C-alpha cells in the first residue's frame, strides 16, 4: 500500500496595490524596457501599510480551503514557507492557525527563501506518508517589499508580495506514477554561497535589513541547478521531460525560466508563467503560479507537474506530482 499526498485544493491572494515598472522610473535610474527585457517583469503587487505576511497567508489559505470544500477543522497541520514572517517569533504559521480558528493540530514555518515552497511541500509529503497528518495546508507567503533597498536598482524592481496555498490529503495509491499526488522530491542546499543572496539584517544586527544580491552569480547557479534538480526528481520515478505536462517554476526571471525549460527539453507552451504579473514573490511564487495555472485552465486533474525553485542559501529543489 502506498500513501500519496494528493492536492485537494489550491488558492491565492495578492495585495490590492499593483505597481507597474513605470513607477520606478520616477525614483531610480531605470526603465520599463530594461526591467521587461532583463527579467520579464511588467508589474508586481505590494502590501499596504500594516498588511503582513500572515494576512496574505490567511487569505490564500481560505481560498484553498473553499476550493477543496473543506474547513479549518479538517486540517491536521499547517506548513508555511516564508522568509518574511510578521515577527521573529511566533511563526507566521501559528498566526494563520489562530486566524483560521484552528485549535487542534500543529503549525510551523519553513525558511528556505525562494525554494521555501518546494521544501514545505516535501515536508508536508513526509508528514502524510509517515502517518503524522492526514491533511496538510501548505502555504507560501511573502512581503519582500519590506526587505527592499529602494535605492538599489539591481534588486528593488524584481520582487513582489503575495501568497498561495495548497491542501494535501493522504490517499491510498497503487505505487505507480499513474497515481495522483506527490511522486518524488529532490532537495539541496549549499551554505558556501551565502554571500551572493542574503539579507543584511536579523537578530544579530538588531535591524530587519535589506536584500543584497549578486544577480549575475545567482543567475548562473539558477539555470544549472534548477534543470539538474528537476531531472533528478523525475529520474527517481523513471520519468523524463517528455512526460511533463506542466513545469511550474519559481518565478524569478523569464530568462531563467526559459533556460531551465530548454535544458529540460520542455517547450514554453508547457510552462506556467506568471512572472510578468507578480515579479519574484519568493516562497509564494510557485503556489501563486499553481493557483493561476488552474484558474486559467492550464493545469488539470491527472497532469504531471514539476515545480522547481532556487533561493538564498543557496537552497534549491524540485517536486514531481500528478495533479
Ligand atoms: C538581476 C538581473 C536581472 C540583472 O540582469 P543582467 O543581465 O545580469 O544585468 P547586469 O547585472 O549585467 O547589469 C547590467 C547593467 O544594468 C544595470 N542595472 C541593474 N539594474 C538595473 C535597473 N533596474 N535598471 C537599469 N539598469 C540596471 C547594472 O548596473 C549594469 O550596469 P553597468 O554595466 O553599467 O554596471 C539578472 O542578473 C538576474 O535576474 N539574476 C538573477 C536574480 C534572481 O533571480 N534572484 C532571485 C533568485 S531567487
GROMACS .gro file of C-alpha atoms in nm, residues 86-301:
model
  216
   86UNK     CA    1   0.546   3.912   1.073
   87UNK     CA    2   0.768   3.876   1.382
   88UNK     CA    3   1.089   3.690   1.468
   89UNK     CA    4   0.857   3.453   1.655
   90UNK     CA    5   0.599   3.308   1.688
   91UNK     CA    6   0.583   3.154   1.345
   92UNK     CA    7   0.356   3.305   1.083
   93UNK     CA    8   0.203   2.956   1.059
   94UNK     CA    9   0.068   2.970   1.415
   95UNK     CA   10  -0.074   3.318   1.345
   96UNK     CA   11  -0.259   3.175   1.044
   97UNK     CA   12  -0.373   2.880   1.258
   98UNK     CA   13  -0.531   3.122   1.507
   99UNK     CA   14  -0.687   3.338   1.233
  100UNK     CA   15  -0.847   3.031   1.076
  101UNK     CA   16  -0.993   2.934   1.415
  102UNK     CA   17  -0.798   2.608   1.417
  103UNK     CA   18  -0.735   2.492   1.774
  104UNK     CA   19  -0.607   2.139   1.711
  105UNK     CA   20  -0.313   2.006   1.512
  106UNK     CA   21   0.017   2.188   1.468
  107UNK     CA   22   0.172   2.464   1.258
  108UNK     CA   23   0.526   2.573   1.175
  109UNK     CA   24   0.725   2.785   0.929
  110UNK     CA   25   0.980   2.659   0.680
  111UNK     CA   26   1.259   2.900   0.584
  112UNK     CA   27   1.435   2.815   0.259
  113UNK     CA   28   1.385   3.156   0.095
  114UNK     CA   29   1.273   3.126  -0.270
  115UNK     CA   30   1.294   2.744  -0.251
  116UNK     CA   31   1.068   2.753   0.057
  117UNK     CA   32   0.753   2.618  -0.105
  118UNK     CA   33   0.935   2.319  -0.256
  119UNK     CA   34   1.085   2.244   0.089
  120UNK     CA   35   0.741   2.290   0.251
  121UNK     CA   36   0.575   2.053   0.002
  122UNK     CA   37   0.844   1.794   0.067
  123UNK     CA   38   0.798   1.828   0.446
  124UNK     CA   39   0.418   1.807   0.418
  125UNK     CA   40   0.454   1.498   0.199
  126UNK     CA   41   0.675   1.336   0.464
  127UNK     CA   42   0.419   1.414   0.738
  128UNK     CA   43   0.143   1.250   0.532
  129UNK     CA   44   0.338   0.948   0.411
  130UNK     CA   45   0.464   0.876   0.766
  131UNK     CA   46   0.110   0.894   0.905
  132UNK     CA   47   0.169   1.202   1.125
  133UNK     CA   48  -0.100   1.403   0.945
  134UNK     CA   49  -0.383   1.323   0.706
  135UNK     CA   50  -0.449   1.671   0.566
  136UNK     CA   51  -0.186   1.946   0.548
  137UNK     CA   52  -0.232   2.307   0.445
  138UNK     CA   53   0.088   2.415   0.268
  139UNK     CA   54   0.130   2.789   0.221
  140UNK     CA   55   0.390   3.016   0.060
  141UNK     CA   56   0.354   3.380   0.166
  142UNK     CA   57   0.588   3.677   0.148
  143UNK     CA   58   0.614   4.053   0.187
  144UNK     CA   59   0.953   4.103   0.019
  145UNK     CA   60   0.871   4.473  -0.034
  146UNK     CA   61   0.970   4.509   0.336
  147UNK     CA   62   1.323   4.388   0.256
  148UNK     CA   63   1.394   4.620  -0.037
  149UNK     CA   64   1.658   4.890  -0.051
  150UNK     CA   65   1.463   5.130  -0.272
  151UNK     CA   66   1.787   5.292  -0.392
  152UNK     CA   67   1.930   4.961  -0.524
  153UNK     CA   68   1.800   4.932  -0.881
  154UNK     CA   69   1.956   4.587  -0.920
  155UNK     CA   70   1.709   4.436  -0.669
  156UNK     CA   71   1.412   4.662  -0.589
  157UNK     CA   72   1.246   4.621  -0.931
  158UNK     CA   73   1.250   4.241  -0.915
  159UNK     CA   74   1.041   4.143  -0.613
  160UNK     CA   75   0.672   4.146  -0.515
  161UNK     CA   76   0.431   4.040  -0.239
  162UNK     CA   77   0.167   3.767  -0.238
  163UNK     CA   78   0.058   3.428  -0.110
  164UNK     CA   79  -0.059   3.092  -0.242
  165UNK     CA   80  -0.172   2.772  -0.073
  166UNK     CA   81  -0.250   2.409  -0.147
  167UNK     CA   82  -0.422   2.142   0.057
  168UNK     CA   83  -0.266   1.796   0.053
  169UNK     CA   84  -0.455   1.487   0.166
  170UNK     CA   85  -0.329   1.131   0.213
  171UNK     CA   86  -0.485   0.877  -0.022
  172UNK     CA   87  -0.403   0.518  -0.100
  173UNK     CA   88  -0.228   0.483  -0.434
  174UNK     CA   89  -0.109   0.195  -0.649
  175UNK     CA   90   0.258   0.287  -0.613
  176UNK     CA   91   0.295   0.365  -0.984
  177UNK     CA   92   0.348   0.704  -1.149
  178UNK     CA   93  -0.018   0.693  -1.260
  179UNK     CA   94  -0.113   0.780  -0.900
  180UNK     CA   95  -0.230   1.130  -0.825
  181UNK     CA   96  -0.022   1.314  -0.565
  182UNK     CA   97   0.344   1.377  -0.491
  183UNK     CA   98   0.559   1.120  -0.672
  184UNK     CA   99   0.914   1.244  -0.600
  185UNK     CA  100   1.106   1.521  -0.427
  186UNK     CA  101   1.468   1.637  -0.454
  187UNK     CA  102   1.617   1.890  -0.210
  188UNK     CA  103   1.961   2.053  -0.187
  189UNK     CA  104   2.144   2.335  -0.013
  190UNK     CA  105   2.500   2.465  -0.015
  191UNK     CA  106   2.575   2.723   0.252
  192UNK     CA  107   2.905   2.824   0.091
  193UNK     CA  108   2.707   3.056  -0.138
  194UNK     CA  109   2.560   3.274   0.139
  195UNK     CA  110   2.717   3.596   0.013
  196UNK     CA  111   2.553   3.604  -0.332
  197UNK     CA  112   2.199   3.638  -0.195
  198UNK     CA  113   2.118   3.738   0.164
  199UNK     CA  114   1.953   3.995   0.390
  200UNK     CA  115   2.199   4.210   0.585
  201UNK     CA  116   1.982   4.223   0.900
  202UNK     CA  117   1.833   4.000   1.168
  203UNK     CA  118   1.863   3.931   1.539
  204UNK     CA  119   2.245   3.962   1.522
  205UNK     CA  120   2.218   4.321   1.391
  206UNK     CA  121   1.901   4.443   1.560
  207UNK     CA  122   1.759   4.551   1.221
  208UNK     CA  123   1.533   4.396   0.960
  209UNK     CA  124   1.795   4.463   0.693
  210UNK     CA  125   1.782   4.475   0.315
  211UNK     CA  126   1.812   4.212   0.045
  212UNK     CA  127   2.158   4.203  -0.116
  213UNK     CA  128   2.224   4.009  -0.434
  214UNK     CA  129   2.493   3.943  -0.692
  215UNK     CA  130   2.241   3.897  -0.974
  216UNK     CA  131   2.474   3.751  -1.235
  217UNK     CA  132   2.611   3.488  -0.996
  218UNK     CA  133   2.263   3.385  -0.882
  219UNK     CA  134   2.154   3.363  -1.246
  220UNK     CA  135   2.443   3.131  -1.332
  221UNK     CA  136   2.368   2.891  -1.045
  222UNK     CA  137   1.993   2.903  -1.112
  223UNK     CA  138   1.983   2.775  -1.470
  224UNK     CA  139   2.231   2.497  -1.396
  225UNK     CA  140   2.090   2.377  -1.062
  226UNK     CA  141   1.720   2.403  -1.149
  227UNK     CA  142   1.741   2.177  -1.453
  228UNK     CA  143   1.962   1.935  -1.257
  229UNK     CA  144   1.723   1.905  -0.962
  230UNK     CA  145   1.415   1.874  -1.186
  231UNK     CA  146   1.584   1.593  -1.380
  232UNK     CA  147   1.693   1.425  -1.055
  233UNK     CA  148   1.337   1.428  -0.919
  234UNK     CA  149   1.196   1.289  -1.245
  235UNK     CA  150   1.472   1.023  -1.259
  236UNK     CA  151   1.375   0.894  -0.914
  237UNK     CA  152   1.044   0.769  -1.060
  238UNK     CA  153   1.167   0.680  -1.409
  239UNK     CA  154   1.015   0.984  -1.583
  240UNK     CA  155   1.170   1.247  -1.812
  241UNK     CA  156   1.097   1.592  -1.955
  242UNK     CA  157   0.889   1.427  -2.229
  243UNK     CA  158   0.638   1.305  -1.965
  244UNK     CA  159   0.586   1.653  -1.816
  245UNK     CA  160   0.255   1.832  -1.882
  246UNK     CA  161   0.350   2.148  -1.689
  247UNK     CA  162   0.662   2.295  -1.541
  248UNK     CA  163   0.554   2.533  -1.265
  249UNK     CA  164   0.884   2.707  -1.193
  250UNK     CA  165   0.982   2.961  -0.931
  251UNK     CA  166   0.901   3.292  -1.098
  252UNK     CA  167   1.219   3.500  -1.062
  253UNK     CA  168   1.318   3.585  -1.416
  254UNK     CA  169   1.175   3.481  -1.755
  255UNK     CA  170   1.526   3.415  -1.886
  256UNK     CA  171   1.593   3.165  -1.602
  257UNK     CA  172   1.252   3.003  -1.666
  258UNK     CA  173   1.325   2.972  -2.041
  259UNK     CA  174   1.680   2.847  -1.986
  260UNK     CA  175   1.561   2.575  -1.746
  261UNK     CA  176   1.276   2.463  -1.975
  262UNK     CA  177   1.521   2.440  -2.265
  263UNK     CA  178   1.761   2.223  -2.067
  264UNK     CA  179   1.467   2.000  -1.970
  265UNK     CA  180   1.360   1.988  -2.337
  266UNK     CA  181   1.011   2.107  -2.245
  267UNK     CA  182   0.858   2.370  -2.480
  268UNK     CA  183   0.748   2.703  -2.328
  269UNK     CA  184   0.379   2.628  -2.404
  270UNK     CA  185   0.404   2.369  -2.124
  271UNK     CA  186   0.540   2.615  -1.868
  272UNK     CA  187   0.313   2.819  -1.637
  273UNK     CA  188   0.446   3.177  -1.643
  274UNK     CA  189   0.321   3.449  -1.405
  275UNK     CA  190   0.642   3.647  -1.351
  276UNK     CA  191   0.513   3.933  -1.570
  277UNK     CA  192   0.227   3.998  -1.324
  278UNK     CA  193   0.379   3.908  -0.986
  279UNK     CA  194   0.755   3.965  -1.006
  280UNK     CA  195   0.957   3.742  -0.774
  281UNK     CA  196   0.740   3.665  -0.470
  282UNK     CA  197   0.997   3.421  -0.327
  283UNK     CA  198   0.828   3.128  -0.147
  284UNK     CA  199   0.485   3.245  -0.268
  285UNK     CA  200   0.568   3.227  -0.637
  286UNK     CA  201   0.505   2.856  -0.701
  287UNK     CA  202   0.171   2.825  -0.515
  288UNK     CA  203   0.062   3.152  -0.682
  289UNK     CA  204   0.153   3.006  -1.023
  290UNK     CA  205  -0.021   2.675  -0.941
  291UNK     CA  206  -0.339   2.862  -0.846
  292UNK     CA  207  -0.330   3.091  -1.150
  293UNK     CA  208  -0.246   2.791  -1.374
  294UNK     CA  209  -0.560   2.611  -1.251
  295UNK     CA  210  -0.774   2.927  -1.289
  296UNK     CA  211  -0.650   2.972  -1.647
  297UNK     CA  212  -0.748   2.611  -1.726
  298UNK     CA  213  -0.386   2.511  -1.789
  299UNK     CA  214  -0.335   2.256  -1.508
  300UNK     CA  215  -0.599   1.979  -1.499
  301UNK     CA  216  -0.650   1.670  -1.281
   0.00000   0.00000   0.00000
